[in-house]
Amino acid sequence: MRKFLYVFVISFFFINCDKNQTLETITTAELKTLLSKKKIQLIDVRTPQEIKEGFIATAIFANYFEDDFAEKAIRKLDKDKPVYLICRSGNRSEKAALILKEKGYNVINVSGGYNQWKKEN
């Protein structure tokens, strides 16, 4: 019985870990390459104050901290195209990506966020 319980707990752990690792991620260098080749759907989820410090020219904006973030973002996005998300450091955009993924969007998080983009460009 103990062995069965052990296997059950370990299986549960791995199943839940797998759910968290399904989010696709790219680097800011890969984002730069994509932007140079084609028009992509890039959404910047930083606050208006952060955006004043700089932004990527083709990005559209939806503040993750607003209560109606998902509704505002969805109005601006084409569900048939991949959605690339960027924030300040990559953490907030990952959370936003999970929200949009639950809504049925094909999402890709940009790791390192605008801070990394600014260092490289």
PDB file of C-alpha atoms in Angstrom:
ATOM      1  CA  MET A   1       0.000   0.000   0.000  1.00  0.00           C
ATOM      2  CA  ARG A   2       2.841   2.365   0.874  1.00  0.00           C
ATOM      3  CA  LYS A   3       4.508   1.751  -2.479  1.00  0.00           C
ATOM      4  CA  PHE A   4       1.255   2.529  -4.307  1.00  0.00           C
ATOM      5  CA  LEU A   5       0.845   5.783  -2.379  1.00  0.00           C
ATOM      6  CA  TYR A   6       4.460   6.743  -3.174  1.00  0.00           C
ATOM      7  CA  VAL A   7       3.950   6.122  -6.916  1.00  0.00           C
ATOM      8  CA  PHE A   8       0.687   8.112  -6.842  1.00  0.00           C
ATOM      9  CA  VAL A   9       2.320  11.151  -5.182  1.00  0.00           C
ATOM     10  CA  ILE A  10       5.302  11.119  -7.568  1.00  0.00           C
ATOM     11  CA  SER A  11       2.996  10.774 -10.609  1.00  0.00           C
ATOM     12  CA  PHE A  12       0.857  13.677  -9.407  1.00  0.00           C
ATOM     13  CA  PHE A  13       3.968  15.847  -9.008  1.00  0.00           C
ATOM     14  CA  PHE A  14       5.205  15.164 -12.554  1.00  0.00           C
ATOM     15  CA  ILE A  15       1.782  15.677 -14.118  1.00  0.00           C
ATOM     16  CA  ASN A  16       1.493  19.117 -12.493  1.00  0.00           C
ATOM     17  CA  CYS A  17       5.052  20.064 -13.426  1.00  0.00           C
ATOM     18  CA  ASP A  18       4.298  19.239 -17.046  1.00  0.00           C
ATOM     19  CA  LYS A  19       1.346  21.678 -17.083  1.00  0.00           C
ATOM     20  CA  ASN A  20       3.615  24.545 -16.049  1.00  0.00           C
ATOM     21  CA  GLN A  21       6.178  23.820 -18.755  1.00  0.00           C
ATOM     22  CA  THR A  22       3.897  24.009 -21.766  1.00  0.00           C
ATOM     23  CA  LEU A  23       4.385  27.731 -22.349  1.00  0.00           C
ATOM     24  CA  GLU A  24       6.605  28.459 -25.360  1.00  0.00           C
ATOM     25  CA  THR A  25       9.357  31.003 -24.753  1.00  0.00           C
ATOM     26  CA  ILE A  26      11.775  32.885 -27.007  1.00  0.00           C
ATOM     27  CA  THR A  27      14.700  35.195 -26.290  1.00  0.00           C
ATOM     28  CA  THR A  28      14.808  38.874 -27.161  1.00  0.00           C
ATOM     29  CA  ALA A  29      17.406  38.053 -29.844  1.00  0.00           C
ATOM     30  CA  GLU A  30      14.926  35.634 -31.440  1.00  0.00           C
ATOM     31  CA  LEU A  31      12.239  38.309 -31.175  1.00  0.00           C
ATOM     32  CA  LYS A  32      14.484  40.774 -33.013  1.00  0.00           C
ATOM     33  CA  THR A  33      15.004  38.268 -35.817  1.00  0.00           C
ATOM     34  CA  LEU A  34      11.260  37.646 -36.085  1.00  0.00           C
ATOM     35  CA  LEU A  35      10.500  41.376 -36.174  1.00  0.00           C
ATOM     36  CA  SER A  36      13.008  41.877 -38.982  1.00  0.00           C
ATOM     37  CA  LYS A  37      11.421  39.159 -41.130  1.00  0.00           C
ATOM     38  CA  LYS A  38       7.682  39.565 -40.685  1.00  0.00           C
ATOM     39  CA  LYS A  39       4.894  41.415 -38.959  1.00  0.00           C
ATOM     40  CA  ILE A  40       4.058  39.611 -35.750  1.00  0.00           C
ATOM     41  CA  GLN A  41       1.442  40.185 -33.098  1.00  0.00           C
ATOM     42  CA  LEU A  42       3.440  41.537 -30.150  1.00  0.00           C
ATOM     43  CA  ILE A  43       1.663  42.709 -27.018  1.00  0.00           C
ATOM     44  CA  ASP A  44       3.454  44.719 -24.341  1.00  0.00           C
ATOM     45  CA  VAL A  45       1.798  44.169 -20.949  1.00  0.00           C
ATOM     46  CA  ARG A  46       3.746  46.799 -18.987  1.00  0.00           C
ATOM     47  CA  THR A  47       2.203  49.818 -17.280  1.00  0.00           C
ATOM     48  CA  PRO A  48       1.893  53.173 -19.104  1.00  0.00           C
ATOM     49  CA  GLN A  49       4.666  54.561 -16.850  1.00  0.00           C
ATOM     50  CA  GLU A  50       7.023  51.754 -17.924  1.00  0.00           C
ATOM     51  CA  ILE A  51       6.148  52.253 -21.577  1.00  0.00           C
ATOM     52  CA  LYS A  52       7.213  55.915 -21.312  1.00  0.00           C
ATOM     53  CA  GLU A  53      10.755  54.590 -20.753  1.00  0.00           C
ATOM     54  CA  GLY A  54      10.717  52.990 -24.199  1.00  0.00           C
ATOM     55  CA  PHE A  55       8.917  50.391 -26.289  1.00  0.00           C
ATOM     56  CA  ILE A  56       9.126  48.298 -29.428  1.00  0.00           C
ATOM     57  CA  ALA A  57       7.589  50.261 -32.290  1.00  0.00           C
ATOM     58  CA  THR A  58       5.173  47.591 -33.547  1.00  0.00           C
ATOM     59  CA  ALA A  59       3.903  46.515 -30.110  1.00  0.00           C
ATOM     60  CA  ILE A  60       0.339  46.930 -28.975  1.00  0.00           C
ATOM     61  CA  PHE A  61      -0.342  47.626 -25.315  1.00  0.00           C
ATOM     62  CA  ALA A  62      -2.497  46.133 -22.570  1.00  0.00           C
ATOM     63  CA  ASN A  63      -1.595  46.784 -18.934  1.00  0.00           C
ATOM     64  CA  TYR A  64      -1.480  43.453 -17.103  1.00  0.00           C
ATOM     65  CA  PHE A  65      -2.296  45.143 -13.772  1.00  0.00           C
ATOM     66  CA  GLU A  66      -5.661  46.466 -14.942  1.00  0.00           C
ATOM     67  CA  ASP A  67      -8.656  44.481 -13.700  1.00  0.00           C
ATOM     68  CA  ASP A  68      -9.977  44.025 -17.240  1.00  0.00           C
ATOM     69  CA  PHE A  69      -6.614  43.090 -18.774  1.00  0.00           C
ATOM     70  CA  ALA A  70      -7.894  39.980 -20.540  1.00  0.00           C
ATOM     71  CA  GLU A  71     -10.897  41.726 -22.106  1.00  0.00           C
ATOM     72  CA  LYS A  72      -8.800  44.663 -23.332  1.00  0.00           C
ATOM     73  CA  ALA A  73      -6.091  42.395 -24.722  1.00  0.00           C
ATOM     74  CA  ILE A  74      -8.565  40.129 -26.502  1.00  0.00           C
ATOM     75  CA  ARG A  75     -10.179  43.112 -28.262  1.00  0.00           C
ATOM     76  CA  LYS A  76      -6.791  43.991 -29.755  1.00  0.00           C
ATOM     77  CA  LEU A  77      -5.670  40.508 -30.803  1.00  0.00           C
ATOM     78  CA  ASP A  78      -6.285  38.224 -33.762  1.00  0.00           C
ATOM     79  CA  LYS A  79      -6.939  34.754 -32.344  1.00  0.00           C
ATOM     80  CA  ASP A  80      -5.772  33.103 -35.576  1.00  0.00           C
ATOM     81  CA  LYS A  81      -2.216  34.435 -35.217  1.00  0.00           C
ATOM     82  CA  PRO A  82       0.434  33.680 -32.571  1.00  0.00           C
ATOM     83  CA  VAL A  83       0.672  36.253 -29.781  1.00  0.00           C
ATOM     84  CA  TYR A  84       4.115  37.266 -28.505  1.00  0.00           C
ATOM     85  CA  LEU A  85       4.119  38.806 -25.025  1.00  0.00           C
ATOM     86  CA  ILE A  86       6.683  41.103 -23.480  1.00  0.00           C
ATOM     87  CA  CYS A  87       6.854  42.916 -20.130  1.00  0.00           C
ATOM     88  CA  ARG A  88       9.677  44.454 -18.129  1.00  0.00           C
ATOM     89  CA  SER A  89      11.602  41.267 -17.223  1.00  0.00           C
ATOM     90  CA  GLY A  90       9.556  38.317 -18.484  1.00  0.00           C
ATOM     91  CA  ASN A  91       7.669  37.333 -15.336  1.00  0.00           C
ATOM     92  CA  ARG A  92       4.490  39.364 -15.824  1.00  0.00           C
ATOM     93  CA  SER A  93       4.246  38.480 -19.505  1.00  0.00           C
ATOM     94  CA  GLU A  94       4.444  34.801 -18.551  1.00  0.00           C
ATOM     95  CA  LYS A  95       1.417  35.257 -16.268  1.00  0.00           C
ATOM     96  CA  ALA A  96      -0.404  37.206 -18.988  1.00  0.00           C
ATOM     97  CA  ALA A  97       0.456  34.489 -21.506  1.00  0.00           C
ATOM     98  CA  LEU A  98      -1.123  31.845 -19.295  1.00  0.00           C
ATOM     99  CA  ILE A  99      -4.329  33.911 -19.098  1.00  0.00           C
ATOM    100  CA  LEU A 100      -4.485  34.289 -22.881  1.00  0.00           C
ATOM    101  CA  LYS A 101      -3.605  30.645 -23.387  1.00  0.00           C
ATOM    102  CA  GLU A 102      -6.617  29.671 -21.282  1.00  0.00           C
ATOM    103  CA  LYS A 103      -8.697  31.825 -23.643  1.00  0.00           C
ATOM    104  CA  GLY A 104      -7.471  29.758 -26.592  1.00  0.00           C
ATOM    105  CA  TYR A 105      -4.639  31.925 -27.949  1.00  0.00           C
ATOM    106  CA  ASN A 106      -1.354  30.545 -29.244  1.00  0.00           C
ATOM    107  CA  VAL A 107       1.054  32.455 -26.980  1.00  0.00           C
ATOM    108  CA  ILE A 108       4.820  32.860 -26.855  1.00  0.00           C
ATOM    109  CA  ASN A 109       6.542  34.590 -23.928  1.00  0.00           C
ATOM    110  CA  VAL A 110       9.617  36.764 -24.508  1.00  0.00           C
ATOM    111  CA  SER A 111      12.092  35.909 -21.738  1.00  0.00           C
ATOM    112  CA  GLY A 112      14.066  38.759 -20.232  1.00  0.00           C
ATOM    113  CA  GLY A 113      11.448  41.272 -21.342  1.00  0.00           C
ATOM    114  CA  TYR A 114      12.053  44.877 -22.299  1.00  0.00           C
ATOM    115  CA  ASN A 115      15.000  45.189 -19.886  1.00  0.00           C
ATOM    116  CA  GLN A 116      16.900  42.569 -21.896  1.00  0.00           C
ATOM    117  CA  TRP A 117      15.696  44.055 -25.195  1.00  0.00           C
ATOM    118  CA  LYS A 118      17.040  47.468 -24.142  1.00  0.00           C
ATOM    119  CA  LYS A 119      20.462  45.987 -23.255  1.00  0.00           C
ATOM    120  CA  GLU A 120      20.780  44.295 -26.648  1.00  0.00           C
ATOM    121  CA  ASN A 121      19.425  47.046 -28.873  1.00  0.00           C
TER     122      ASN A 121
END
